[in-house]
mmCIF file of C-alpha atoms in Angstrom:
data_model
loop_
_atom_site.group_PDB
_atom_site.id
_atom_site.type_symbol
_atom_site.label_atom_id
_atom_site.label_comp_id
_atom_site.label_asym_id
_atom_site.label_seq_id
_atom_site.Cartn_x
_atom_site.Cartn_y
_atom_site.Cartn_z
ATOM 1 C CA UNK A 1 -14.282 16.046 28.572
ATOM 2 C CA UNK A 2 -13.396 18.386 31.233
ATOM 3 C CA UNK A 3 -9.721 19.244 32.866
ATOM 4 C CA UNK A 4 -9.900 17.308 35.604
ATOM 5 C CA UNK A 5 -11.222 14.369 33.896
ATOM 6 C CA UNK A 6 -8.511 14.753 31.477
ATOM 7 C CA UNK A 7 -5.472 15.341 33.977
ATOM 8 C CA UNK A 8 -7.083 11.997 35.384
ATOM 9 C CA UNK A 9 -7.287 10.191 32.393
ATOM 10 C CA UNK A 10 -4.281 11.354 31.437
ATOM 11 C CA UNK A 11 -2.693 9.976 34.878
ATOM 12 C CA UNK A 12 -4.271 6.475 34.514
ATOM 13 C CA UNK A 13 -2.622 6.077 31.464
ATOM 14 C CA UNK A 14 0.698 7.000 32.925
ATOM 15 C CA UNK A 15 0.357 4.562 35.649
ATOM 16 C CA UNK A 16 -0.833 1.747 33.234
ATOM 17 C CA UNK A 17 2.217 2.435 31.255
ATOM 18 C CA UNK A 18 4.433 2.659 33.922
ATOM 19 C CA UNK A 19 3.072 -0.318 35.879
ATOM 20 C CA UNK A 20 3.376 -2.156 32.461
ATOM 21 C CA UNK A 21 7.321 -1.158 31.686
ATOM 22 C CA UNK A 22 7.925 -2.669 35.067
ATOM 23 C CA UNK A 23 5.976 -6.138 34.825
ATOM 24 C CA UNK A 24 8.072 -9.043 33.637
ATOM 25 C CA UNK A 25 7.387 -9.254 29.452
ATOM 26 C CA UNK A 26 7.377 -11.876 27.495
ATOM 27 C CA UNK A 27 7.805 -13.211 24.065
ATOM 28 C CA UNK A 28 6.670 -15.938 21.839
ATOM 29 C CA UNK A 29 7.713 -16.192 18.058
ATOM 30 C CA UNK A 30 5.842 -18.066 15.520
ATOM 31 C CA UNK A 31 6.724 -18.910 12.104
ATOM 32 C CA UNK A 32 4.942 -20.407 9.540
ATOM 33 C CA UNK A 33 7.817 -21.954 7.107
ATOM 34 C CA UNK A 34 6.867 -20.652 3.302
ATOM 35 C CA UNK A 35 3.087 -19.537 4.234
ATOM 36 C CA UNK A 36 1.957 -17.600 0.892
ATOM 37 C CA UNK A 37 -0.009 -14.193 1.439
ATOM 38 C CA UNK A 38 -2.276 -15.689 -0.872
ATOM 39 C CA UNK A 39 -3.758 -18.603 1.930
ATOM 40 C CA UNK A 40 -2.726 -16.113 4.587
ATOM 41 C CA UNK A 41 -4.940 -13.254 3.411
ATOM 42 C CA UNK A 42 -7.222 -14.843 0.787
ATOM 43 C CA UNK A 43 -7.518 -18.503 2.100
ATOM 44 C CA UNK A 44 -8.380 -21.648 -0.632
ATOM 45 C CA UNK A 45 -6.944 -20.852 -4.111
ATOM 46 C CA UNK A 46 -9.056 -22.606 -6.184
ATOM 47 C CA UNK A 47 -6.850 -22.182 -9.297
ATOM 48 C CA UNK A 48 -4.310 -23.950 -7.816
ATOM 49 C CA UNK A 49 -6.647 -26.589 -6.376
ATOM 50 C CA UNK A 50 -8.388 -27.271 -9.801
ATOM 51 C CA UNK A 51 -4.895 -27.673 -11.045
ATOM 52 C CA UNK A 52 -4.190 -30.557 -9.386
ATOM 53 C CA UNK A 53 -7.300 -32.638 -10.615
ATOM 54 C CA UNK A 54 -7.740 -34.517 -13.884
ATOM 55 C CA UNK A 55 -10.531 -34.275 -16.179
ATOM 56 C CA UNK A 56 -13.159 -36.620 -14.689
ATOM 57 C CA UNK A 57 -13.043 -34.874 -11.421
ATOM 58 C CA UNK A 58 -15.407 -32.120 -10.365
ATOM 59 C CA UNK A 59 -13.786 -29.112 -7.961
ATOM 60 C CA UNK A 60 -17.032 -28.825 -6.221
ATOM 61 C CA UNK A 61 -16.808 -32.564 -5.064
ATOM 62 C CA UNK A 62 -13.981 -32.278 -3.657
ATOM 63 C CA UNK A 63 -13.904 -32.331 0.208
ATOM 64 C CA UNK A 64 -11.085 -29.620 1.042
ATOM 65 C CA UNK A 65 -13.423 -27.408 -1.539
ATOM 66 C CA UNK A 66 -16.313 -28.177 0.720
ATOM 67 C CA UNK A 67 -14.510 -27.122 3.786
ATOM 68 C CA UNK A 68 -12.660 -24.299 2.956
ATOM 69 C CA UNK A 69 -14.059 -22.619 -0.241
ATOM 70 C CA UNK A 70 -16.065 -19.499 0.046
ATOM 71 C CA UNK A 71 -16.814 -16.434 -2.358
ATOM 72 C CA UNK A 72 -14.780 -13.878 -0.668
ATOM 73 C CA UNK A 73 -11.085 -13.667 0.376
ATOM 74 C CA UNK A 74 -12.283 -12.441 3.916
ATOM 75 C CA UNK A 75 -14.806 -15.497 4.155
ATOM 76 C CA UNK A 76 -12.194 -18.310 2.719
ATOM 77 C CA UNK A 77 -9.510 -17.379 5.749
ATOM 78 C CA UNK A 78 -11.875 -16.963 7.930
ATOM 79 C CA UNK A 79 -12.909 -20.368 7.177
ATOM 80 C CA UNK A 80 -9.140 -21.897 7.022
ATOM 81 C CA UNK A 81 -8.087 -19.844 10.019
ATOM 82 C CA UNK A 82 -11.303 -19.195 11.944
ATOM 83 C CA UNK A 83 -9.213 -18.573 15.502
ATOM 84 C CA UNK A 84 -7.053 -16.381 13.687
ATOM 85 C CA UNK A 85 -8.875 -13.911 11.469
ATOM 86 C CA UNK A 86 -12.140 -14.269 14.083
ATOM 87 C CA UNK A 87 -10.348 -13.731 17.577
ATOM 88 C CA UNK A 88 -6.986 -12.901 17.747
ATOM 89 C CA UNK A 89 -6.386 -10.470 14.746
ATOM 90 C CA UNK A 90 -9.841 -8.962 15.878
ATOM 91 C CA UNK A 91 -9.341 -8.743 19.470
ATOM 92 C CA UNK A 92 -5.841 -8.269 20.353
ATOM 93 C CA UNK A 93 -3.680 -8.019 17.362
ATOM 94 C CA UNK A 94 -3.013 -7.140 13.764
ATOM 95 C CA UNK A 95 -1.320 -7.968 10.660
ATOM 96 C CA UNK A 96 0.574 -6.560 7.863
ATOM 97 C CA UNK A 97 1.294 -7.725 4.075
ATOM 98 C CA UNK A 98 -2.011 -7.940 2.433
ATOM 99 C CA UNK A 99 -1.154 -6.398 -1.001
ATOM 100 C CA UNK A 100 -4.425 -5.304 -2.121
ATOM 101 C CA UNK A 101 -4.798 -2.703 1.275
ATOM 102 C CA UNK A 102 -1.654 -1.147 0.094
ATOM 103 C CA UNK A 103 0.721 -3.475 2.863
ATOM 104 C CA UNK A 104 4.131 -5.059 1.989
ATOM 105 C CA UNK A 105 6.087 -6.762 4.279
ATOM 106 C CA UNK A 106 9.225 -8.720 2.459
ATOM 107 C CA UNK A 107 12.622 -10.251 3.097
ATOM 108 C CA UNK A 108 16.092 -8.054 3.002
ATOM 109 C CA UNK A 109 17.805 -10.808 2.107
ATOM 110 C CA UNK A 110 18.710 -11.569 -1.650
ATOM 111 C CA UNK A 111 18.122 -15.596 -1.619
ATOM 112 C CA UNK A 112 14.309 -15.846 -0.592
ATOM 113 C CA UNK A 113 14.558 -19.461 1.153
ATOM 114 C CA UNK A 114 14.961 -20.879 4.440
ATOM 115 C CA UNK A 115 18.021 -20.237 6.278
ATOM 116 C CA UNK A 116 18.468 -16.889 5.117
ATOM 117 C CA UNK A 117 14.553 -15.728 5.597
ATOM 118 C CA UNK A 118 15.340 -17.527 9.275
ATOM 119 C CA UNK A 119 18.340 -15.999 10.034
ATOM 120 C CA UNK A 120 17.239 -12.407 8.824
ATOM 121 C CA UNK A 121 14.783 -12.696 11.382
ATOM 122 C CA UNK A 122 16.358 -13.473 14.670
ATOM 123 C CA UNK A 123 19.914 -11.206 13.741
ATOM 124 C CA UNK A 124 18.065 -8.272 12.420
ATOM 125 C CA UNK A 125 19.510 -7.917 9.014
ATOM 126 C CA UNK A 126 20.717 -9.994 5.869
ATOM 127 C CA UNK A 127 23.638 -11.755 5.204
ATOM 128 C CA UNK A 128 23.812 -12.733 2.336
ATOM 129 C CA UNK A 129 28.155 -13.520 1.706
ATOM 130 C CA UNK A 130 27.942 -16.113 4.702
ATOM 131 C CA UNK A 131 24.602 -17.303 5.260
ATOM 132 C CA UNK A 132 23.762 -19.029 1.881
ATOM 133 C CA UNK A 133 21.894 -22.243 2.102
ATOM 134 C CA UNK A 134 20.318 -24.441 4.682
ATOM 135 C CA UNK A 135 22.910 -26.294 5.298
ATOM 136 C CA UNK A 136 23.371 -27.031 9.099
ATOM 137 C CA UNK A 137 26.034 -24.635 9.477
ATOM 138 C CA UNK A 138 26.219 -23.134 12.991
ATOM 139 C CA UNK A 139 24.920 -18.997 12.885
ATOM 140 C CA UNK A 140 28.158 -16.776 13.479
ATOM 141 C CA UNK A 141 25.813 -14.668 14.511
ATOM 142 C CA UNK A 142 24.130 -13.855 18.206
ATOM 143 C CA UNK A 143 20.359 -14.284 17.680
ATOM 144 C CA UNK A 144 17.881 -12.357 19.020
ATOM 145 C CA UNK A 145 16.542 -15.141 21.306
ATOM 146 C CA UNK A 146 20.253 -15.655 22.443
ATOM 147 C CA UNK A 147 20.341 -11.771 23.263
ATOM 148 C CA UNK A 148 17.419 -11.631 25.197
ATOM 149 C CA UNK A 149 18.281 -14.445 27.570
ATOM 150 C CA UNK A 150 21.575 -12.589 28.447
ATOM 151 C CA UNK A 151 20.007 -8.968 28.727
ATOM 152 C CA UNK A 152 17.371 -10.669 30.909
ATOM 153 C CA UNK A 153 19.765 -12.900 32.815
ATOM 154 C CA UNK A 154 17.608 -15.985 32.143
ATOM 155 C CA UNK A 155 17.814 -19.385 32.973
ATOM 156 C CA UNK A 156 18.546 -22.217 30.156
ATOM 157 C CA UNK A 157 14.810 -23.206 30.144
ATOM 158 C CA UNK A 158 13.809 -19.562 30.226
ATOM 159 C CA UNK A 159 14.883 -19.161 26.362
ATOM 160 C CA UNK A 160 14.243 -21.621 24.468
ATOM 161 C CA UNK A 161 13.249 -22.779 20.472
ATOM 162 C CA UNK A 162 10.884 -25.876 19.617
ATOM 163 C CA UNK A 163 11.520 -26.738 15.562
ATOM 164 C CA UNK A 164 10.062 -28.983 13.747
ATOM 165 C CA UNK A 165 13.538 -29.141 11.210
ATOM 166 C CA UNK A 166 16.601 -29.993 12.496
ATOM 167 C CA UNK A 167 18.529 -27.070 11.130
ATOM 168 C CA UNK A 168 17.714 -25.048 13.701
ATOM 169 C CA UNK A 169 19.478 -26.649 16.012
ATOM 170 C CA UNK A 170 22.534 -24.919 14.139
ATOM 171 C CA UNK A 171 19.958 -21.498 12.768
ATOM 172 C CA UNK A 172 18.717 -20.185 16.748
ATOM 173 C CA UNK A 173 22.433 -20.128 18.358
ATOM 174 C CA UNK A 174 25.727 -18.890 17.574
ATOM 175 C CA UNK A 175 26.663 -20.770 20.959
ATOM 176 C CA UNK A 176 25.547 -24.114 21.035
ATOM 177 C CA UNK A 177 23.986 -25.258 24.678
ATOM 178 C CA UNK A 178 22.944 -21.740 25.755
ATOM 179 C CA UNK A 179 19.146 -22.052 25.455
ATOM 180 C CA UNK A 180 16.549 -25.028 25.700
ATOM 181 C CA UNK A 181 16.352 -26.356 21.833
ATOM 182 C CA UNK A 182 14.183 -29.184 20.451
ATOM 183 C CA UNK A 183 14.376 -29.647 16.225
ATOM 184 C CA UNK A 184 13.707 -32.080 14.410
ATOM 185 C CA UNK A 185 12.935 -35.791 15.723
ATOM 186 C CA UNK A 186 15.053 -35.476 19.290
ATOM 187 C CA UNK A 187 14.045 -37.429 22.425
ATOM 188 C CA UNK A 188 12.389 -35.375 24.824
ATOM 189 C CA UNK A 189 13.193 -35.782 28.630
ATOM 190 C CA UNK A 190 9.842 -34.789 30.255
ATOM 191 C CA UNK A 191 8.365 -35.517 33.935
ATOM 192 C CA UNK A 192 4.955 -35.586 31.882
ATOM 193 C CA UNK A 193 4.228 -39.752 30.763
ATOM 194 C CA UNK A 194 1.984 -38.602 27.765
ATOM 195 C CA UNK A 195 4.669 -36.404 26.633
ATOM 196 C CA UNK A 196 6.834 -39.170 27.150
ATOM 197 C CA UNK A 197 4.953 -41.265 24.959
ATOM 198 C CA UNK A 198 4.520 -38.634 22.074
ATOM 199 C CA UNK A 199 8.604 -38.695 21.999
ATOM 200 C CA UNK A 200 8.734 -42.328 21.761
ATOM 201 C CA UNK A 201 5.880 -42.243 18.720
ATOM 202 C CA UNK A 202 7.580 -39.856 17.266
ATOM 203 C CA UNK A 203 9.787 -42.295 15.841
ATOM 204 C CA UNK A 204 7.384 -44.254 14.920
ATOM 205 C CA UNK A 205 5.375 -41.519 12.495
ATOM 206 C CA UNK A 206 8.290 -40.001 10.382
ATOM 207 C CA UNK A 207 7.641 -37.508 7.952
ATOM 208 C CA UNK A 208 8.791 -37.964 4.118
ATOM 209 C CA UNK A 209 10.960 -35.562 4.932
ATOM 210 C CA UNK A 210 14.253 -36.836 6.654
ATOM 211 C CA UNK A 211 15.018 -33.775 8.541
ATOM 212 C CA UNK A 212 11.326 -33.030 9.788
ATOM 213 C CA UNK A 213 9.794 -34.047 12.183
ATOM 214 C CA UNK A 214 5.778 -33.851 12.428
ATOM 215 C CA UNK A 215 4.582 -30.512 13.437
ATOM 216 C CA UNK A 216 1.998 -31.972 16.168
ATOM 217 C CA UNK A 217 5.009 -33.006 17.953
ATOM 218 C CA UNK A 218 6.882 -29.405 17.700
ATOM 219 C CA UNK A 219 3.762 -27.948 18.836
ATOM 220 C CA UNK A 220 3.142 -30.197 22.401
ATOM 221 C CA UNK A 221 6.332 -30.675 22.980
ATOM 222 C CA UNK A 222 6.624 -26.455 23.033
ATOM 223 C CA UNK A 223 3.388 -26.342 25.376
ATOM 224 C CA UNK A 224 4.906 -28.985 28.020
ATOM 225 C CA UNK A 225 7.852 -26.508 28.222
ATOM 226 C CA UNK A 226 5.990 -23.506 28.260
ATOM 227 C CA UNK A 227 3.700 -24.852 31.138
ATOM 228 C CA UNK A 228 6.552 -26.590 32.778
ATOM 229 C CA UNK A 229 9.336 -23.645 33.155
ATOM 230 C CA UNK A 230 7.119 -20.471 32.117
ATOM 231 C CA UNK A 231 10.205 -19.075 29.776
ATOM 232 C CA UNK A 232 10.108 -15.491 29.224
ATOM 233 C CA UNK A 233 11.513 -16.046 25.512
ATOM 234 C CA UNK A 234 10.103 -18.654 23.276
ATOM 235 C CA UNK A 235 10.202 -19.030 19.808
ATOM 236 C CA UNK A 236 7.775 -21.884 17.712
ATOM 237 C CA UNK A 237 8.694 -22.716 14.149
ATOM 238 C CA UNK A 238 6.408 -25.143 12.141
ATOM 239 C CA UNK A 239 7.531 -26.629 8.832
ATOM 240 C CA UNK A 240 4.545 -28.281 7.432
ATOM 241 C CA UNK A 241 2.903 -25.294 5.313
ATOM 242 C CA UNK A 242 6.055 -25.453 2.999
ATOM 243 C CA UNK A 243 6.923 -29.643 3.015
ATOM 244 C CA UNK A 244 3.564 -30.398 1.566
ATOM 245 C CA UNK A 245 4.015 -27.472 -1.121
ATOM 246 C CA UNK A 246 7.313 -28.701 -2.503
ATOM 247 C CA UNK A 247 5.301 -32.474 -2.184
ATOM 248 C CA UNK A 248 2.494 -30.766 -4.550
ATOM 249 C CA UNK A 249 0.204 -31.469 -2.270
ATOM 250 C CA UNK A 250 -2.091 -28.509 -1.750
ATOM 251 C CA UNK A 251 -5.042 -30.356 -0.086
ATOM 252 C CA UNK A 252 -2.521 -30.906 2.447
ATOM 253 C CA UNK A 253 -1.086 -27.671 2.533
ATOM 254 C CA UNK A 254 -5.080 -26.192 3.381
ATOM 255 C CA UNK A 255 -5.311 -28.947 6.301
ATOM 256 C CA UNK A 256 -2.100 -27.790 7.952
ATOM 257 C CA UNK A 257 -2.982 -23.982 7.959
ATOM 258 C CA UNK A 258 -6.170 -25.525 9.514
ATOM 259 C CA UNK A 259 -4.351 -27.259 12.281
ATOM 260 C CA UNK A 260 -1.858 -24.320 12.758
ATOM 261 C CA UNK A 261 -4.923 -22.231 13.250
ATOM 262 C CA UNK A 262 -6.174 -24.564 16.082
ATOM 263 C CA UNK A 263 -2.795 -24.409 17.628
ATOM 264 C CA UNK A 264 -2.903 -20.655 18.054
ATOM 265 C CA UNK A 265 -5.726 -21.236 19.345
ATOM 266 C CA UNK A 266 -4.959 -23.606 22.063
ATOM 267 C CA UNK A 267 -1.847 -21.467 22.877
ATOM 268 C CA UNK A 268 -3.485 -17.979 23.445
ATOM 269 C CA UNK A 269 -6.294 -19.296 25.551
ATOM 270 C CA UNK A 270 -3.292 -20.979 27.558
ATOM 271 C CA UNK A 271 -1.925 -18.290 27.954
ATOM 272 C CA UNK A 272 -4.369 -15.997 29.087
ATOM 273 C CA UNK A 273 -5.583 -18.332 31.593
ATOM 274 C CA UNK A 274 -2.223 -17.938 33.602
ATOM 275 C CA UNK A 275 -1.655 -14.618 35.813
ATOM 276 C CA UNK A 276 2.057 -14.356 34.828
ATOM 277 C CA UNK A 277 1.527 -14.527 31.204
ATOM 278 C CA UNK A 278 -1.893 -12.410 30.447
ATOM 279 C CA UNK A 279 -0.953 -8.628 29.536
ATOM 280 C CA UNK A 280 2.294 -9.025 29.616
ATOM 281 C CA UNK A 281 3.020 -11.519 26.811
ATOM 282 C CA UNK A 282 3.594 -10.373 23.089
ATOM 283 C CA UNK A 283 3.432 -12.506 19.970
ATOM 284 C CA UNK A 284 4.994 -11.854 16.857
ATOM 285 C CA UNK A 285 3.844 -14.332 13.817
ATOM 286 C CA UNK A 286 5.608 -14.630 10.530
ATOM 287 C CA UNK A 287 7.467 -16.626 7.973
ATOM 288 C CA UNK A 288 10.338 -17.114 6.534
ATOM 289 C CA UNK A 289 9.925 -16.270 2.647
ATOM 290 C CA UNK A 290 7.020 -16.675 0.271
ATOM 291 C CA UNK A 291 6.410 -18.465 -3.079
ATOM 292 C CA UNK A 292 5.650 -18.395 -6.175
ATOM 293 C CA UNK A 293 2.066 -16.558 -7.156
ATOM 294 C CA UNK A 294 0.636 -18.858 -10.191
ATOM 295 C CA UNK A 295 -0.455 -22.912 -10.362
ATOM 296 C CA UNK A 296 3.083 -23.044 -12.322
ATOM 297 C CA UNK A 297 5.625 -22.289 -9.244
ATOM 298 C CA UNK A 298 3.348 -21.819 -6.105
ATOM 299 C CA UNK A 299 5.658 -24.992 -4.961
ATOM 300 C CA UNK A 300 8.982 -23.140 -5.653
ATOM 301 C CA UNK A 301 10.736 -20.100 -3.794
ATOM 302 C CA UNK A 302 14.506 -18.888 -4.359
ATOM 303 C CA UNK A 303 15.484 -16.037 -5.985
ATOM 304 C CA UNK A 304 14.391 -16.444 -8.974
ATOM 305 C CA UNK A 305 10.605 -16.988 -8.429
ATOM 306 C CA UNK A 306 8.432 -13.808 -8.038
ATOM 307 C CA UNK A 307 6.876 -13.627 -4.893
ATOM 308 C CA UNK A 308 9.231 -15.534 -2.992
ATOM 309 C CA UNK A 309 10.501 -12.399 -1.533
ATOM 310 C CA UNK A 310 6.948 -11.412 -0.196
ATOM 311 C CA UNK A 311 6.219 -12.137 3.172
ATOM 312 C CA UNK A 312 3.723 -10.898 6.235
ATOM 313 C CA UNK A 313 3.997 -10.165 9.604
ATOM 314 C CA UNK A 314 1.013 -10.688 12.669
ATOM 315 C CA UNK A 315 1.680 -8.837 15.846
ATOM 316 C CA UNK A 316 -0.737 -9.892 19.331
ATOM 317 C CA UNK A 317 1.058 -7.183 21.867
ATOM 318 C CA UNK A 318 -0.471 -5.513 24.721
ATOM 319 C CA UNK A 319 2.008 -2.501 23.920
ATOM 320 C CA UNK A 320 0.162 -2.216 19.743
ATOM 321 C CA UNK A 321 -3.120 -0.596 19.848
ATOM 322 C CA UNK A 322 -3.925 -1.370 16.079
ATOM 323 C CA UNK A 323 -6.354 -4.254 15.239
ATOM 324 C CA UNK A 324 -6.840 -5.842 12.103
ATOM 325 C CA UNK A 325 -5.373 -5.763 8.578
ATOM 326 C CA UNK A 326 -2.775 -2.449 8.052
ATOM 327 C CA UNK A 327 -3.187 -0.500 4.815
ATOM 328 C CA UNK A 328 -1.589 1.984 3.661
ATOM 329 C CA UNK A 329 1.890 2.257 5.260
ATOM 330 C CA UNK A 330 5.433 2.048 4.087
ATOM 331 C CA UNK A 331 7.178 -1.011 3.638
ATOM 332 C CA UNK A 332 8.138 -3.550 6.494
ATOM 333 C CA UNK A 333 10.544 -5.921 6.127
ATOM 334 C CA UNK A 334 11.610 -9.220 7.534
ATOM 335 C CA UNK A 335 14.555 -7.720 9.258
ATOM 336 C CA UNK A 336 12.485 -6.250 11.411
ATOM 337 C CA UNK A 337 11.345 -8.641 13.864
ATOM 338 C CA UNK A 338 14.194 -8.948 16.052
ATOM 339 C CA UNK A 339 14.675 -5.210 17.296
ATOM 340 C CA UNK A 340 10.847 -5.353 17.691
ATOM 341 C CA UNK A 341 11.131 -8.104 19.826
ATOM 342 C CA UNK A 342 13.680 -6.519 22.337
ATOM 343 C CA UNK A 343 11.454 -3.277 21.996
ATOM 344 C CA UNK A 344 8.553 -5.289 23.944
ATOM 345 C CA UNK A 345 11.051 -7.021 26.230
ATOM 346 C CA UNK A 346 12.413 -3.513 27.202
ATOM 347 C CA UNK A 347 15.635 -3.890 25.743
ATOM 348 C CA UNK A 348 17.532 -1.483 23.924
ATOM 349 C CA UNK A 349 17.949 -3.217 20.042
ATOM 350 C CA UNK A 350 20.926 -0.697 19.615
ATOM 351 C CA UNK A 351 22.592 -2.559 22.047
ATOM 352 C CA UNK A 352 21.587 -6.062 20.232
ATOM 353 C CA UNK A 353 23.048 -4.351 16.630
ATOM 354 C CA UNK A 354 23.296 -1.023 15.808
ATOM 355 C CA UNK A 355 22.804 -1.570 12.240
ATOM 356 C CA UNK A 356 19.777 -4.200 12.582
ATOM 357 C CA UNK A 357 16.837 -3.017 11.396
ATOM 358 C CA UNK A 358 14.255 -0.670 13.804
ATOM 359 C CA UNK A 359 11.374 -2.297 15.650
ATOM 360 C CA UNK A 360 8.130 -2.319 13.969
ATOM 361 C CA UNK A 361 6.387 1.066 14.480
#
C-alpha cells in the first residue's frame, strides 16, 4: 500500500470511528441462568442423558439424542444452538470461556448462585458480605442499568429489564421505579392485543416454580417493548436453563437452549432490520453461575460445587473485531460486564465505580 492509499485508509477509519462515537449507541444484556460451559461449548452431554435412562432404554432411541447428538463438541453445539454458533459468533461476535481453548471466564463472588452472580454482573464487583442469598431484598448498590439511564438521560421506557424470575424486581434497581421492569408473573399493559392475550395466558400456564414465568413470555414482552419504545438500554434475563436443570430434566434443558437460540435469532434479525439499531447495538450474553461438571452434580451449584464458578461471556459489538472463540488469554471475570456495557455506550466506567472490574479488552 502506497503512502497516499495508507493516508486515505487511516482517514476513513478515523471518520468511521468519529461517526460511531457520535451516533446513539444501544446495549442489550442477555443472561441464561446457570448455563453450563459444557452445553454452551460442547452441546449434548451423552453421559448425563444416559444417566437418566433405565436399563431397558437405548440412548440412540431417544428423540433428544437423535435431534442433538453429533460426534464432535463443535458439531453438537452447532446442532443445539445453530444461530448462535453458525451466524452470531461466526459473523458478528466472539465468545470467551472454553477451557479446551485455554479460555477462562469466572465469578469473582464466592457464593456461586444466582443473586450474587447477577449483582456481580450489574454492579461490577462482588459484595459477598451483603449479597449472600436469593431473597427478594432490594439491591443496595446502583446497577449499571441505572447508571446508563442517568448518564445518557434516558426516560423510564428507554431503560428496561425483562426477566423470568420475579426477584429481578429487586436485583436490577436499587431505587424502585426508575426503569421499566417486568419480572415474574406480572400483567403487561400493551396496546397490542396479542401481547395482552399473552399477558393473560401467562397466568393460565404456570411453571413448576412459584417465582418464575416461562421464558417464552419474557422474550415476547421484551420484544414488544423494544419495538414500541426503542430503548437504548435493555436487559433480558432468561431462566429455564437453570430451572429444568434443578429438576433433573436434562431433555428440557437441551430444548431450552434450542428455544433460546431461536429467540436470539429473532432478536438479531429484528435489530438488523432497524436503522436506529443496525451497526450501533452491542450485545453481551453471559450467565450468572456455572454448575457441576459430572453426572452427580450437574444439577447443582453453590460454593461447594466444583465448576459452579466457571462461566462464559459472548460479545456481538460493532466496536469489537474478534470473531469466534477466544483462546490463550488472561482470565476474564464476570464482574467486567458492567464496565464493558458502559464503555460501549461511550461512558466513563470509573464514574460508575472506580473499584469496579475494568472493561473486557
